[in-house]
Short mmCIF file of C-alpha atoms and ligand atoms in Angstrom, two decimals:
data_model
loop_
_atom_site.label_atom_id
_atom_site.label_comp_id
_atom_site.label_asym_id
_atom_site.label_seq_id
_atom_site.Cartn_x
_atom_site.Cartn_y
_atom_site.Cartn_z
CA MET G 26 214.71 112.31 219.48
CA HIS G 27 213.45 115.27 217.08
CA THR G 28 216.50 116.41 215.15
CA LYS G 29 216.28 120.14 214.08
CA ALA G 30 218.79 120.79 211.06
CA LEU G 31 219.95 124.05 209.63
CA TYR G 32 221.55 124.73 206.19
CA THR G 33 222.95 128.18 205.78
CA GLY G 34 224.37 130.13 202.80
CA SER G 35 224.13 133.36 200.91
CA PHE G 36 222.09 131.40 198.29
CA ASP G 37 222.60 134.49 195.82
CA PRO G 38 220.72 132.78 193.94
CA LEU G 39 220.10 129.07 195.16
CA THR G 40 221.33 126.68 192.71
CA ASN G 41 220.37 123.09 191.86
CA GLY G 42 223.59 122.18 193.90
CA HIS G 43 222.17 123.76 196.85
CA MET G 44 218.80 122.22 196.13
CA ASN G 45 220.47 118.68 195.93
CA ILE G 46 221.98 119.26 199.30
CA ILE G 47 218.58 120.40 200.71
CA GLU G 48 216.45 117.42 199.44
CA ARG G 49 219.04 115.01 200.86
CA ALA G 50 219.19 116.82 204.35
CA ALA G 51 215.36 116.96 204.42
CA CYS G 52 215.31 113.14 204.19
CA LEU G 53 217.82 112.86 207.04
CA TYR G 54 216.47 115.05 209.74
CA ASP G 55 212.92 115.70 211.20
CA THR G 56 212.98 119.34 210.10
CA LEU G 57 215.25 121.54 208.16
CA THR G 58 215.74 125.18 208.13
CA VAL G 59 217.07 127.05 205.17
CA GLY G 60 218.77 129.90 206.81
CA ILE G 61 219.80 132.82 204.38
CA ILE G 62 222.73 134.72 205.67
CA SER G 63 222.15 138.56 205.33
CA ASN G 64 225.47 140.10 205.36
CA PRO G 65 225.19 143.72 204.78
CA SER G 66 228.93 144.22 204.02
CA LYS G 67 228.78 141.76 201.11
CA LYS G 68 226.98 143.04 198.18
CA ALA G 69 224.52 140.75 196.92
CA GLN G 70 222.90 140.46 193.32
CA TYR G 71 219.56 139.64 194.90
CA PRO G 72 218.17 141.55 198.07
CA ILE G 73 217.45 139.24 201.08
CA GLU G 74 213.75 139.48 200.72
CA GLU G 75 213.91 138.53 197.00
CA ARG G 76 216.07 135.72 197.76
CA GLU G 77 213.66 134.38 200.49
CA ARG G 78 210.68 134.71 198.31
CA MET G 79 212.52 132.83 195.38
CA ILE G 80 213.61 130.09 197.65
CA LYS G 81 210.29 129.65 199.44
CA GLN G 82 208.81 128.94 196.12
CA ALA G 83 211.36 126.58 195.03
CA LEU G 84 211.12 124.54 197.92
CA GLU G 85 207.26 124.36 198.22
CA HIS G 86 207.39 120.57 197.71
CA LEU G 87 209.26 119.79 200.63
CA ASP G 88 206.89 119.68 203.80
CA ASN G 89 209.45 119.58 206.56
CA VAL G 90 211.64 122.56 205.11
CA GLU G 91 211.11 126.11 206.16
CA VAL G 92 213.08 129.37 205.01
CA ALA G 93 214.50 132.14 207.24
CA HIS G 94 217.13 134.58 207.21
CA PHE G 95 219.51 135.82 209.80
CA SER G 96 222.33 138.27 210.30
CA GLY G 97 225.04 138.33 212.75
CA LEU G 98 226.77 135.72 214.22
CA LEU G 99 225.85 132.06 213.01
CA ALA G 100 226.42 130.50 216.52
CA ASP G 101 223.90 132.96 218.25
CA TYR G 102 221.41 131.99 215.56
CA VAL G 103 222.07 128.28 216.10
CA ASN G 104 222.14 128.37 219.79
CA SER G 105 219.20 130.42 220.33
CA GLY G 106 217.09 128.53 217.39
CA ASP G 107 217.72 125.12 219.24
CA PHE G 108 219.20 123.64 216.11
CA ASP G 109 221.07 120.10 216.59
CA VAL G 110 222.84 119.93 213.29
CA VAL G 111 224.30 122.54 210.84
CA ILE G 112 224.61 121.33 207.40
CA ARG G 113 227.32 122.38 204.90
CA GLY G 114 227.90 121.34 201.42
CA LEU G 115 231.44 120.35 200.12
CA ARG G 116 232.26 120.66 196.47
CA ALA G 117 236.20 120.19 196.24
CA THR G 118 239.18 120.56 198.31
CA MET G 119 239.04 124.50 198.08
CA ASP G 120 235.76 124.24 200.09
CA PHE G 121 237.32 121.90 202.66
CA GLU G 122 240.13 124.20 203.58
CA TYR G 123 237.45 126.97 204.43
CA GLU G 124 234.97 124.94 205.83
CA ILE G 125 237.31 123.16 208.41
CA GLN G 126 238.36 126.42 209.75
CA MET G 127 234.68 127.46 210.10
CA ALA G 128 233.76 124.29 211.69
CA GLN G 129 236.43 124.14 214.07
CA MET G 130 235.88 127.72 215.30
CA ASN G 131 232.08 127.13 215.39
CA ALA G 132 232.55 123.88 217.44
CA ARG G 133 233.83 126.25 220.28
CA LEU G 134 230.96 128.81 219.71
CA PHE G 135 228.04 126.31 219.28
CA ASP G 136 226.18 124.72 222.16
CA GLU G 137 227.86 121.32 222.94
CA ARG G 138 225.13 119.12 221.31
CA VAL G 139 225.50 120.86 217.95
CA GLU G 140 227.38 119.04 215.34
CA THR G 141 228.44 120.46 211.84
CA VAL G 142 227.65 117.71 209.13
CA PHE G 143 229.15 117.91 205.55
CA LEU G 144 227.35 116.41 202.63
CA MET G 145 229.31 115.73 199.43
CA THR G 146 228.27 117.44 196.35
CA ASP G 147 226.42 115.20 193.67
CA PRO G 148 229.17 115.15 190.95
CA LYS G 149 226.62 116.67 188.66
CA TYR G 150 226.97 120.00 190.57
CA SER G 151 230.44 119.76 191.72
CA PHE G 152 231.42 122.90 189.33
CA LEU G 153 228.38 124.80 190.13
CA SER G 154 228.39 128.03 192.26
CA SER G 155 226.08 131.08 192.58
CA SER G 156 228.75 133.41 191.13
CA MET G 157 229.20 131.25 188.20
CA ILE G 158 225.33 131.37 187.55
CA LYS G 159 225.36 135.07 188.00
CA GLU G 160 228.00 135.69 185.53
CA VAL G 161 226.68 133.35 182.82
CA HIS G 162 223.25 134.66 183.06
CA SER G 163 224.16 138.17 182.96
CA LEU G 164 225.88 137.57 179.96
CA GLY G 165 222.63 135.84 178.41
CA GLY G 166 223.95 132.37 178.60
CA ASP G 167 221.44 129.52 179.29
CA VAL G 168 221.63 128.22 182.92
CA LYS G 169 218.48 126.04 182.56
CA GLY G 170 218.76 122.86 184.65
CA LEU G 171 221.42 124.35 187.04
CA VAL G 172 218.92 126.65 188.98
CA PRO G 173 215.44 125.63 190.01
CA ASP G 174 212.94 126.47 187.22
CA ALA G 175 210.94 129.02 189.42
CA ILE G 176 214.23 130.81 190.43
CA LEU G 177 215.35 131.04 186.86
CA ALA G 178 212.11 132.53 185.73
CA ARG G 179 212.39 135.27 188.30
CA MET G 180 215.97 135.91 187.41
CA ASP G 181 214.76 136.29 184.01
CA GLU G 182 212.18 138.76 185.02
CA LEU G 183 214.29 140.85 187.11
CA ALA G 184 216.88 141.00 184.34
CA GLN G 185 214.32 142.16 182.01
CA ASN G 186 213.33 145.02 184.38
CA GLU G 187 216.83 146.23 184.66
P1 ADP N 21 228.32 130.86 201.37
O1 ADP N 21 228.18 132.39 201.13
O2 ADP N 21 228.18 130.41 202.71
O3 ADP N 21 229.37 130.14 200.64
P2 ADP N 21 226.87 129.50 199.29
O4 ADP N 21 225.52 130.03 198.95
O5 ADP N 21 227.86 129.85 198.36
O6 ADP N 21 227.17 130.43 200.74
O7 ADP N 21 226.77 128.02 199.75
C1 ADP N 21 226.16 127.55 200.89
C2 ADP N 21 226.60 126.11 201.15
O8 ADP N 21 226.33 125.26 200.03
C3 ADP N 21 228.03 126.08 201.52
O9 ADP N 21 228.25 124.94 202.38
C4 ADP N 21 228.68 125.57 200.05
O10 ADP N 21 229.71 124.84 200.03
C5 ADP N 21 227.49 124.72 199.48
N1 ADP N 21 227.38 124.59 198.11
C6 ADP N 21 227.47 125.66 197.33
N2 ADP N 21 227.43 125.04 196.05
C7 ADP N 21 227.27 123.86 196.01
C8 ADP N 21 227.06 122.84 195.25
N3 ADP N 21 227.14 123.00 193.78
N4 ADP N 21 227.12 121.44 195.47
C9 ADP N 21 227.00 121.25 196.90
N5 ADP N 21 227.20 122.05 197.82
C10 ADP N 21 227.16 123.55 197.50
#
């Protein structure tokens, strides 16, 4: 059976914690789509087109991974895209509380065959979040090694143009 997986998030920006989940999921499933959630009511630091460009560049080395974005209900995107598995990453118990609620709601909304699968973070990245990266980077702190190099280069470039 050909298994199509989807990993969703805001990825504002994508961190090495996300990258670790993506590389591991890409080994587990035939194809993986990284689906960037476009949520107009949530103010993002990086516009959706910018995030998509940055992520595509950072994932060039992965043959079975593609990048897309979507808005609206996750279940509509999942069901219409014929995905079999939705991947989520878990860092700590605080992620678990939220993720179990989402997974249980989604189980009602997803087509019956679709499963949500959780991958535990690599302990190296258990403290890492996009919001932490944005905060440290905006104050001039060094985030090298915490986001993919291609993404950091673009973040530096955009910060210089501000
Ligand atoms: P969202 O807005 O959906 O929380 P994020 O971009 O923050 O989007 O995260 C997307 C997914 O990646 C979520 O499942 C989140 O728990 C997971 N994730 C975020 N940071 C890490 C990390 N450092 N290690 C593992 N998983 C992570």
